């Protein structure tokens, strides 16, 4: 069988005509964690402890142990994460077919809208209008929402919590169904701490992106960064989570392959 495509790919990577863009946030004890309303159990943050560092505990080696919730930092949401997705086949981090972790990226820019309204919700009408310029979103693709939120480096500003909960952009309740059923995407990715808006606990259904995307056996990517380095179309995203048995998600490294200008 011909391997010209892969030969061309490695040549393009070596020659930098295809760039690799890291869409991942650093993972450390100060990585911001989602704050849910008080009545719900919360996820611990990331913690790390040295096992040995070229010392008495191990003279020639350095290694750490770490702990965190599955949904910490830049992370993957599997369909099993939500009750609506619990009965799909192959719905967990260890059973999702690996082909479904790789797909073309469609990057929808809502930066200007979020500057005016931090609770901005992306609607199907907004997406269809975007498609008039950039073309129709193809089946089995990643839809990434560039909100500019990753520019908020202070965790306080990133979580943007007030008395009534967090305020950050997300999806209108009609958008997940549109993307899942009309466009048949792999999933969606966002710059915020979770795939739903900060005020999504007040929407109907509650947390519509989780409820409807996972109900349709689709994935989520949260806490992405560097989306401003991607073209609206033409990049390829690679986003495989850890193979946690029956995992609901995991921190991961998300890479984009981008043609150079
Ligand atoms: C559990 C409950 C609500 C939400 C989330 C998790 C997430 O955002 C997540 O990381 O999956 S909104
Ligand atoms: Mn999550």
Short mmCIF file of C-alpha atoms and ligand atoms in Angstrom, two decimals:
data_model
loop_
_atom_site.label_atom_id
_atom_site.label_comp_id
_atom_site.label_asym_id
_atom_site.label_seq_id
_atom_site.Cartn_x
_atom_site.Cartn_y
_atom_site.Cartn_z
CA UNK A 1 0.00 0.00 0.00
CA UNK A 2 1.17 3.51 -0.76
CA UNK A 3 2.33 5.55 2.21
CA UNK A 4 2.77 8.80 0.26
CA UNK A 5 0.36 10.69 2.51
CA UNK A 6 2.31 9.85 5.65
CA UNK A 7 5.65 10.50 3.93
CA UNK A 8 4.33 13.90 2.82
CA UNK A 9 3.08 14.57 6.34
CA UNK A 10 6.43 13.95 8.05
CA UNK A 11 8.22 15.95 5.34
CA UNK A 12 5.79 18.84 5.88
CA UNK A 13 6.26 18.66 9.67
CA UNK A 14 10.06 18.61 9.35
CA UNK A 15 9.97 21.49 6.84
CA UNK A 16 7.51 23.46 9.00
CA UNK A 17 4.99 23.81 6.18
CA UNK A 18 2.70 22.16 8.72
CA UNK A 19 3.01 23.63 12.24
CA UNK A 20 2.04 21.83 15.45
CA UNK A 21 0.08 24.13 17.77
CA UNK A 22 -0.34 23.13 21.42
CA UNK A 23 -3.93 23.83 22.53
CA UNK A 24 -3.19 22.67 26.12
CA UNK A 25 -3.01 24.70 29.34
CA UNK A 26 -0.22 23.88 31.83
CA UNK A 27 -1.33 21.46 34.58
CA UNK A 28 -0.24 22.48 38.08
CA UNK A 29 -1.69 22.95 41.60
CA UNK A 30 -3.09 26.38 40.66
CA UNK A 31 -4.98 25.06 37.60
CA UNK A 32 -8.50 26.53 38.00
CA UNK A 33 -11.25 24.06 38.92
CA UNK A 34 -14.95 24.29 38.07
CA UNK A 35 -17.10 25.55 40.96
CA UNK A 36 -20.52 23.89 41.05
CA UNK A 37 -23.47 25.07 43.15
CA UNK A 38 -22.91 24.05 46.82
CA UNK A 39 -25.41 21.18 46.84
CA UNK A 40 -23.18 19.15 44.48
CA UNK A 41 -19.90 17.33 45.23
CA UNK A 42 -16.88 19.13 43.82
CA UNK A 43 -13.73 17.93 42.11
CA UNK A 44 -10.32 18.31 43.78
CA UNK A 45 -7.63 20.32 42.04
CA UNK A 46 -4.34 19.00 40.74
CA UNK A 47 -1.78 17.95 43.36
CA UNK A 48 1.74 16.65 42.85
CA UNK A 49 4.42 15.23 45.16
CA UNK A 50 7.96 14.12 44.43
CA UNK A 51 8.73 10.41 44.87
CA UNK A 52 12.48 10.96 44.43
CA UNK A 53 14.72 13.55 42.82
CA UNK A 54 18.26 12.14 42.32
CA UNK A 55 18.45 11.74 46.11
CA UNK A 56 18.33 9.13 48.92
CA UNK A 57 14.89 8.05 47.70
CA UNK A 58 16.27 7.27 44.22
CA UNK A 59 19.81 8.38 43.46
CA UNK A 60 19.63 8.52 39.65
CA UNK A 61 16.01 9.35 38.93
CA UNK A 62 13.31 12.00 39.32
CA UNK A 63 9.60 11.21 39.37
CA UNK A 64 6.36 12.44 40.89
CA UNK A 65 2.96 11.18 41.84
CA UNK A 66 -0.04 13.30 41.03
CA UNK A 67 -3.77 13.31 41.74
CA UNK A 68 -6.70 15.20 40.26
CA UNK A 69 -10.29 14.85 39.17
CA UNK A 70 -10.82 13.52 35.65
CA UNK A 71 -12.14 16.94 34.63
CA UNK A 72 -9.11 19.06 35.51
CA UNK A 73 -7.42 21.65 33.32
CA UNK A 74 -7.38 20.94 29.60
CA UNK A 75 -9.51 17.80 29.55
CA UNK A 76 -11.73 15.47 27.52
CA UNK A 77 -15.43 14.82 28.32
CA UNK A 78 -16.63 11.33 27.33
CA UNK A 79 -20.34 10.58 26.71
CA UNK A 80 -20.48 8.44 29.89
CA UNK A 81 -19.79 11.65 31.89
CA UNK A 82 -23.49 12.56 31.67
CA UNK A 83 -26.56 10.50 32.61
CA UNK A 84 -27.94 11.11 29.10
CA UNK A 85 -24.89 9.34 27.60
CA UNK A 86 -24.58 6.47 30.06
CA UNK A 87 -26.15 3.78 27.85
CA UNK A 88 -24.24 4.44 24.63
CA UNK A 89 -21.86 1.71 23.55
CA UNK A 90 -18.15 2.55 23.74
CA UNK A 91 -18.86 5.74 25.65
CA UNK A 92 -15.88 5.82 28.04
CA UNK A 93 -12.24 6.89 27.69
CA UNK A 94 -11.04 3.28 27.23
CA UNK A 95 -13.67 2.17 24.71
CA UNK A 96 -14.22 5.12 22.35
CA UNK A 97 -12.85 4.10 18.90
CA UNK A 98 -9.49 5.89 18.59
CA UNK A 99 -10.31 7.23 15.09
CA UNK A 100 -12.81 9.52 16.77
CA UNK A 101 -10.10 11.45 18.59
CA UNK A 102 -8.77 12.99 15.33
CA UNK A 103 -10.68 15.31 13.03
CA UNK A 104 -10.73 18.58 11.10
CA UNK A 105 -11.23 21.71 13.22
CA UNK A 106 -13.78 24.45 12.59
CA UNK A 107 -12.91 27.47 14.73
CA UNK A 108 -15.79 29.83 15.44
CA UNK A 109 -14.69 33.25 16.68
CA UNK A 110 -16.99 34.85 19.27
CA UNK A 111 -14.35 37.16 20.82
CA UNK A 112 -16.22 40.38 19.92
CA UNK A 113 -19.52 39.04 21.30
CA UNK A 114 -17.90 37.92 24.58
CA UNK A 115 -16.25 41.33 25.02
CA UNK A 116 -19.77 42.83 25.01
CA UNK A 117 -21.42 40.03 27.05
CA UNK A 118 -19.44 37.56 29.19
CA UNK A 119 -22.52 35.28 29.34
CA UNK A 120 -22.80 35.11 25.52
CA UNK A 121 -24.46 31.89 24.28
CA UNK A 122 -23.63 30.55 20.83
CA UNK A 123 -26.80 29.85 18.80
CA UNK A 124 -27.46 27.72 15.68
CA UNK A 125 -28.24 30.98 13.80
CA UNK A 126 -24.77 32.33 14.66
CA UNK A 127 -23.15 29.08 13.47
CA UNK A 128 -25.15 29.04 10.21
CA UNK A 129 -24.16 32.65 9.57
CA UNK A 130 -20.49 31.71 10.21
CA UNK A 131 -20.89 28.88 7.66
CA UNK A 132 -21.91 31.42 4.98
CA UNK A 133 -18.32 32.73 5.11
CA UNK A 134 -16.34 29.58 5.95
CA UNK A 135 -18.38 26.71 4.52
CA UNK A 136 -20.53 24.03 6.07
CA UNK A 137 -19.12 22.17 9.09
CA UNK A 138 -18.25 18.64 7.91
CA UNK A 139 -19.32 15.43 9.63
CA UNK A 140 -16.81 14.00 12.16
CA UNK A 141 -15.12 17.31 12.88
CA UNK A 142 -14.21 19.22 16.02
CA UNK A 143 -16.01 22.55 16.47
CA UNK A 144 -13.81 24.84 18.57
CA UNK A 145 -15.20 28.03 20.06
CA UNK A 146 -12.66 30.81 20.19
CA UNK A 147 -13.97 33.10 22.94
CA UNK A 148 -10.67 34.67 24.03
CA UNK A 149 -11.34 33.35 27.56
CA UNK A 150 -7.88 31.72 27.84
CA UNK A 151 -6.36 35.23 27.92
CA UNK A 152 -7.68 35.44 31.48
CA UNK A 153 -4.52 34.24 33.28
CA UNK A 154 -5.70 35.08 36.82
CA UNK A 155 -7.80 32.08 38.02
CA UNK A 156 -10.26 34.52 39.63
CA UNK A 157 -10.91 36.22 36.32
CA UNK A 158 -10.95 32.87 34.50
CA UNK A 159 -13.66 31.42 36.77
CA UNK A 160 -15.34 34.84 37.07
CA UNK A 161 -17.49 33.74 40.04
CA UNK A 162 -20.07 36.05 41.55
CA UNK A 163 -22.74 35.48 44.19
CA UNK A 164 -24.99 33.85 41.59
CA UNK A 165 -22.26 31.57 40.23
CA UNK A 166 -19.73 31.79 37.39
CA UNK A 167 -20.13 34.04 34.38
CA UNK A 168 -18.54 32.75 31.19
CA UNK A 169 -19.72 32.10 27.62
CA UNK A 170 -21.13 28.83 26.31
CA UNK A 171 -23.79 27.24 24.12
CA UNK A 172 -27.44 28.17 23.74
CA UNK A 173 -29.58 25.08 24.53
CA UNK A 174 -30.42 24.76 20.78
CA UNK A 175 -26.78 24.64 19.63
CA UNK A 176 -25.65 21.18 20.85
CA UNK A 177 -28.55 19.42 19.11
CA UNK A 178 -27.88 21.38 15.90
CA UNK A 179 -24.18 20.40 15.94
CA UNK A 180 -24.87 16.77 16.91
CA UNK A 181 -27.82 16.06 14.59
CA UNK A 182 -27.52 18.51 11.69
CA UNK A 183 -23.70 18.47 11.46
CA UNK A 184 -22.81 15.13 13.14
CA UNK A 185 -19.60 16.52 14.68
CA UNK A 186 -17.15 14.52 16.85
CA UNK A 187 -17.54 17.09 19.58
CA UNK A 188 -16.95 20.66 20.65
CA UNK A 189 -14.04 22.41 22.33
CA UNK A 190 -13.98 25.59 24.39
CA UNK A 191 -11.52 27.87 26.21
CA UNK A 192 -13.57 28.00 29.44
CA UNK A 193 -13.25 25.65 32.45
CA UNK A 194 -16.12 23.45 31.18
CA UNK A 195 -18.07 23.07 27.94
CA UNK A 196 -21.16 24.73 29.40
CA UNK A 197 -21.65 28.42 30.15
CA UNK A 198 -20.98 29.69 33.69
CA UNK A 199 -24.72 30.18 34.22
CA UNK A 200 -25.70 26.87 32.55
CA UNK A 201 -27.19 25.52 35.78
CA UNK A 202 -30.02 28.03 35.21
CA UNK A 203 -30.74 26.88 31.64
CA UNK A 204 -33.30 24.32 30.46
CA UNK A 205 -32.09 21.61 30.30
CA UNK A 206 -29.53 22.18 33.05
CA UNK A 207 -25.99 22.13 31.55
CA UNK A 208 -27.39 21.78 27.98
CA UNK A 209 -24.04 21.19 26.28
CA UNK A 210 -23.24 18.23 28.53
CA UNK A 211 -26.81 16.88 28.50
CA UNK A 212 -27.38 17.13 24.74
CA UNK A 213 -23.90 16.47 23.32
CA UNK A 214 -23.24 13.43 25.51
CA UNK A 215 -26.85 12.30 24.97
CA UNK A 216 -25.92 12.25 21.26
CA UNK A 217 -22.67 10.30 22.01
CA UNK A 218 -20.48 13.37 21.28
CA UNK A 219 -17.37 14.61 23.09
CA UNK A 220 -16.21 17.76 24.82
CA UNK A 221 -12.85 19.49 25.20
CA UNK A 222 -12.49 22.14 27.92
CA UNK A 223 -9.83 24.71 28.95
CA UNK A 224 -8.25 24.93 25.50
CA UNK A 225 -5.83 27.72 24.64
CA UNK A 226 -4.05 29.12 21.57
CA UNK A 227 -7.20 28.90 19.45
CA UNK A 228 -6.13 32.31 18.08
CA UNK A 229 -3.29 30.46 16.32
CA UNK A 230 -5.72 28.37 14.27
CA UNK A 231 -7.32 29.26 10.93
CA UNK A 232 -11.15 29.13 10.86
CA UNK A 233 -10.87 25.94 8.75
CA UNK A 234 -8.00 23.72 7.58
CA UNK A 235 -6.44 22.55 10.87
CA UNK A 236 -6.57 18.97 12.17
CA UNK A 237 -7.03 18.33 15.92
CA UNK A 238 -5.65 15.30 17.76
CA UNK A 239 -7.25 14.80 21.19
CA UNK A 240 -6.91 11.29 22.70
CA UNK A 241 -7.68 11.06 26.46
CA UNK A 242 -5.90 8.70 28.86
CA UNK A 243 -7.15 5.12 28.62
CA UNK A 244 -8.75 5.15 32.07
CA UNK A 245 -10.98 2.09 32.35
CA UNK A 246 -14.57 3.40 32.45
CA UNK A 247 -13.18 6.92 32.64
CA UNK A 248 -15.61 9.81 32.23
CA UNK A 249 -12.83 11.97 30.85
CA UNK A 250 -9.21 12.85 31.51
CA UNK A 251 -6.66 15.61 31.33
CA UNK A 252 -4.94 15.38 27.94
CA UNK A 253 -2.58 17.10 25.54
CA UNK A 254 -4.48 18.59 22.59
CA UNK A 255 -2.49 19.23 19.41
CA UNK A 256 -3.51 20.96 16.18
CA UNK A 257 -1.76 20.47 12.84
CA UNK A 258 -1.92 23.77 10.99
CA UNK A 259 -0.80 24.61 7.43
CA UNK A 260 1.72 27.50 7.50
CA UNK A 261 0.62 30.75 5.93
C1 LIG B 1 -20.00 18.22 36.29
C2 LIG B 1 -21.13 18.97 36.41
C3 LIG B 1 -21.30 20.11 35.68
C4 LIG B 1 -20.32 20.50 34.81
C5 LIG B 1 -19.14 19.75 34.66
C6 LIG B 1 -19.00 18.62 35.41
C7 LIG B 1 -18.08 20.16 33.70
O1 LIG B 1 -18.04 21.24 33.20
C8 LIG B 1 -17.05 19.20 33.25
O2 LIG B 1 -15.86 19.44 33.41
O3 LIG B 1 -17.43 18.20 32.65
S1 LIG B 1 -20.54 21.98 33.90
MN1 LIG B 2 -15.44 17.98 31.86
#
